[in-house]
mmCIF file of C-alpha atoms in Angstrom:
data_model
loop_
_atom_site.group_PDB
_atom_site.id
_atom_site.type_symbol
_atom_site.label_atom_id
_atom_site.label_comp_id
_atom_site.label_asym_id
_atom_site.label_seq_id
_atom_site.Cartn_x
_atom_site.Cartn_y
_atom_site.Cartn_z
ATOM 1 C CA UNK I 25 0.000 0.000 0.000
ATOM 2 C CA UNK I 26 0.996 3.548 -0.704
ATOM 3 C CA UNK I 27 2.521 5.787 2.301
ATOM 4 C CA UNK I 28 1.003 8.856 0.125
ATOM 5 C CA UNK I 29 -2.073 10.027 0.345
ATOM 6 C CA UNK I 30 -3.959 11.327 -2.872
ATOM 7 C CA UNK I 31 -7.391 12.524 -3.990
ATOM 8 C CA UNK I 32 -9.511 15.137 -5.717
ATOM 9 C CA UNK I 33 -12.880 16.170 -6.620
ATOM 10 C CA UNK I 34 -15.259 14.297 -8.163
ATOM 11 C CA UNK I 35 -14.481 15.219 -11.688
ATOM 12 C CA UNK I 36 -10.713 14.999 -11.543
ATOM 13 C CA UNK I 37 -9.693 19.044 -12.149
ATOM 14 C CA UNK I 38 -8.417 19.388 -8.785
ATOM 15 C CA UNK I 39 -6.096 17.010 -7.345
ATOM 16 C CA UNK I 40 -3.626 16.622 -4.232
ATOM 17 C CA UNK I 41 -0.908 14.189 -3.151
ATOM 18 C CA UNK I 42 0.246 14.254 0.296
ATOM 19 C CA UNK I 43 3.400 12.053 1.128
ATOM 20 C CA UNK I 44 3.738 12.788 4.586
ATOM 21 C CA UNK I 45 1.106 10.493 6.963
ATOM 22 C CA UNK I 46 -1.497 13.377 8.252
ATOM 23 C CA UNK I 47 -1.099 15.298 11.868
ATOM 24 C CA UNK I 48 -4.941 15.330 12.722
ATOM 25 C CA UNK I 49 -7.985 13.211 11.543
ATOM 26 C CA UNK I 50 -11.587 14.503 12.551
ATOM 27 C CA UNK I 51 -14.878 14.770 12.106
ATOM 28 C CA UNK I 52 -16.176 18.437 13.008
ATOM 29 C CA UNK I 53 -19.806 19.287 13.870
ATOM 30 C CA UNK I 54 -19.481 23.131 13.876
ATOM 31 C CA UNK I 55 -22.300 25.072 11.766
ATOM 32 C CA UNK I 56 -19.875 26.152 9.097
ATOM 33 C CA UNK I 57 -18.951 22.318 8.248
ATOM 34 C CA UNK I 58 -22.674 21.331 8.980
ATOM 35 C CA UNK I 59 -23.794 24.064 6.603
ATOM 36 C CA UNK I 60 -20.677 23.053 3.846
ATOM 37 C CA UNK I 61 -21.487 19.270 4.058
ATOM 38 C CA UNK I 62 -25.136 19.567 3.879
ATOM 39 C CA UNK I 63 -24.867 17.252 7.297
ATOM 40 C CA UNK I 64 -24.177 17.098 10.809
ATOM 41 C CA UNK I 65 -20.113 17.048 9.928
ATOM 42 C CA UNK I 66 -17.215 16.997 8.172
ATOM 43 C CA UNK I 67 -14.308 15.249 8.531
ATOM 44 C CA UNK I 68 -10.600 15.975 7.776
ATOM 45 C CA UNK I 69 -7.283 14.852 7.800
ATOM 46 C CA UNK I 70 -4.883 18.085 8.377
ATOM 47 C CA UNK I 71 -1.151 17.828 7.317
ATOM 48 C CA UNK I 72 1.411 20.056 8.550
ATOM 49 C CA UNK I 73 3.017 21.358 5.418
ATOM 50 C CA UNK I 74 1.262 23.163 2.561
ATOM 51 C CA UNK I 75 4.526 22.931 0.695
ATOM 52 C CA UNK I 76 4.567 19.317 1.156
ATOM 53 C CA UNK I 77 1.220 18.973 -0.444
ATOM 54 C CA UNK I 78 0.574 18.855 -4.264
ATOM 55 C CA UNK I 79 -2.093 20.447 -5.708
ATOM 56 C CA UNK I 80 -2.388 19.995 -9.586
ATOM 57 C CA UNK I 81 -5.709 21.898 -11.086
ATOM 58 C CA UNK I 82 -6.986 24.937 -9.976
ATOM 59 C CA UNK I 83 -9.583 25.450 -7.404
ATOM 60 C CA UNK I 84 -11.251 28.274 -5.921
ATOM 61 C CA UNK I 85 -11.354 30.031 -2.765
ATOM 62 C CA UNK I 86 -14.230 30.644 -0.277
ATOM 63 C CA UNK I 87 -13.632 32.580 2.534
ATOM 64 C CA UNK I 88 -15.333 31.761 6.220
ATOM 65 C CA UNK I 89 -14.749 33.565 9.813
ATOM 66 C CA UNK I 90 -14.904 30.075 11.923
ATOM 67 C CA UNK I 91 -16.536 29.474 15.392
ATOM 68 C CA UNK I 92 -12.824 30.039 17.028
ATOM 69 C CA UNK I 93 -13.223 33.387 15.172
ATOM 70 C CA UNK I 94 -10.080 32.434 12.674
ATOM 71 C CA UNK I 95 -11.005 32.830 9.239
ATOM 72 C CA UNK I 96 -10.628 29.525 7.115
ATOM 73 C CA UNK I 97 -10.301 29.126 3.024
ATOM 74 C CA UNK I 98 -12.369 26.540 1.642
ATOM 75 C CA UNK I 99 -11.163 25.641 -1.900
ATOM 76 C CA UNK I 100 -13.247 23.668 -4.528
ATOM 77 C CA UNK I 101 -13.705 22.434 -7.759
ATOM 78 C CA UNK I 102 -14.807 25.022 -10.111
ATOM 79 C CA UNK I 103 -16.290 22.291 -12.053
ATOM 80 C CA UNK I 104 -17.685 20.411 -10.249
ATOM 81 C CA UNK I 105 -18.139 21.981 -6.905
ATOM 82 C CA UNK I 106 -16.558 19.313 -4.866
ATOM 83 C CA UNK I 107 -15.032 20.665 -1.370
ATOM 84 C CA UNK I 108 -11.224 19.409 -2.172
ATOM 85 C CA UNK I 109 -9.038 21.251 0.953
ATOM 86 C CA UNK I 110 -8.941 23.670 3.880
ATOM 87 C CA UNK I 111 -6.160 26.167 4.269
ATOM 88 C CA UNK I 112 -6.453 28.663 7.385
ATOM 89 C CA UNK I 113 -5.317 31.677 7.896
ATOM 90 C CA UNK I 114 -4.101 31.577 11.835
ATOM 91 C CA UNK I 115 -1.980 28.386 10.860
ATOM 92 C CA UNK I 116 -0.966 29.176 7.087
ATOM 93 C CA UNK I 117 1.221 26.351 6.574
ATOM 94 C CA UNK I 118 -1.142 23.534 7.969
ATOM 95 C CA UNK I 119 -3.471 21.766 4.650
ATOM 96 C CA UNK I 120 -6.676 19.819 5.564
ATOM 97 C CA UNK I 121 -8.350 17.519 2.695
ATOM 98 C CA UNK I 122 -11.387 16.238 2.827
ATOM 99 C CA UNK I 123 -11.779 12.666 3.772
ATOM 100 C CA UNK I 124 -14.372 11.412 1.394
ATOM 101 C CA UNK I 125 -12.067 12.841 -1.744
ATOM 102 C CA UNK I 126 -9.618 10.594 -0.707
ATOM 103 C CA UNK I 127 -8.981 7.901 -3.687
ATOM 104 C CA UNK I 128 -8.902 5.174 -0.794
ATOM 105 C CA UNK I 129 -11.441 6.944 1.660
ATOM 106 C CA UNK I 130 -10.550 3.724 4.125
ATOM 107 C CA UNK I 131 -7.430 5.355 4.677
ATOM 108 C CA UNK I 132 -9.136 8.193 7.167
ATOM 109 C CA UNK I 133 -8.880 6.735 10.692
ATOM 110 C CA UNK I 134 -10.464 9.889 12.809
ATOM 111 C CA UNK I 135 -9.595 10.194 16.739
ATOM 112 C CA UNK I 136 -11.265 13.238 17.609
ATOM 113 C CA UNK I 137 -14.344 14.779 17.514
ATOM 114 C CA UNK I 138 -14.268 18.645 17.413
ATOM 115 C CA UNK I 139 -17.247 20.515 18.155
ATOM 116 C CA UNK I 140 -19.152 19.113 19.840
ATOM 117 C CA UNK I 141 -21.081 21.311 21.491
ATOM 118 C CA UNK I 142 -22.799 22.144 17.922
ATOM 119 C CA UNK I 143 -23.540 18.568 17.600
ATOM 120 C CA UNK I 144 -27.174 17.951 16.203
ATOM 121 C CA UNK I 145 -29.378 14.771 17.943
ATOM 122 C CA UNK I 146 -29.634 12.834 14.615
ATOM 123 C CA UNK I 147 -25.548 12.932 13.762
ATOM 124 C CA UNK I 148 -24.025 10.459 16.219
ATOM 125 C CA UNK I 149 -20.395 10.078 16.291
ATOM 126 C CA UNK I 150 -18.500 6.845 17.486
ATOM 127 C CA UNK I 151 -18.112 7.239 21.373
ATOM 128 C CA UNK I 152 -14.746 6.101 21.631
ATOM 129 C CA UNK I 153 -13.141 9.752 19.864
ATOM 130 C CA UNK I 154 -11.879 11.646 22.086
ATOM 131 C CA UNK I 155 -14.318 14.581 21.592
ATOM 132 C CA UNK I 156 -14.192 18.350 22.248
ATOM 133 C CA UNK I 157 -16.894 20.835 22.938
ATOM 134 C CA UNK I 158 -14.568 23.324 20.463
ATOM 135 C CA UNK I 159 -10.969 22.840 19.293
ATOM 136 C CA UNK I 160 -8.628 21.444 21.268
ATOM 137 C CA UNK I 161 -5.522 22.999 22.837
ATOM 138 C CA UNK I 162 -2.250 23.515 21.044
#
């Protein structure tokens, strides 16, 4: 199996390899990634190094001032639509993709569960992450 991880949108415009294994895999229930997903969540896997990251295609932005009050940049497929990564501007060199445009979504193994205090009834997360009512510390 590869060490790398790789993905894109649903057409194939905008890709991304990663080689290094991710820092942070999560599923977030705050209103912004509610609202984006068209769900109770969304879940990541964030990588430390934008430069170590490649992006072929080009997406486009949207900017978003999040719960913690940081402002994040969603970019997606301009073809399609797809939600592809999340760049943010209080940690500019951290990268998170989005889970289900991984090529081998099996490969997202989430721990945590930010958010949780914007959790809705119906969307119920596996018990065992270790959960936050915002973003963790650090």
């Amino acid at each position: 199996m590869s060490t790398s991880y790789s993905g894109g949108c649903a057409c194939g415009a905008v890709r991304y390899e990663a080689k290094a294994a991710p820092i942070f895999e999560n599923h977030c229930q705050c209103r912004d990634c509610q609202k984006r997903s068209g769900t109770g969540h969304e879940s990541y896997l964030t990588f430390p190094s934008r430069s170590e990251v490649k992006i072929t295609g080009t997406a486009m932005d949207w900017r978003v001032v999040a719960d913690s009050g940081n402002e994040k940049i969603h970019s997606f497929c301009p073809v399609c639509g797809t939600p592809v990564y999340v760049t943010f501007a209080a940690m500019p060199d951290s990268i998170a993709v989005h889970a289900a445009s991984l090529d081998d979504p099996s490969r997202f193994n989430p721990t945590v569960l930010t958010y949780s205090i914007r959790a809705l009834d119906w969307d119920k997360m596996d018990t065992g992450l270790k959960t936050f009512e915002t973003m963790p510390p650090g």
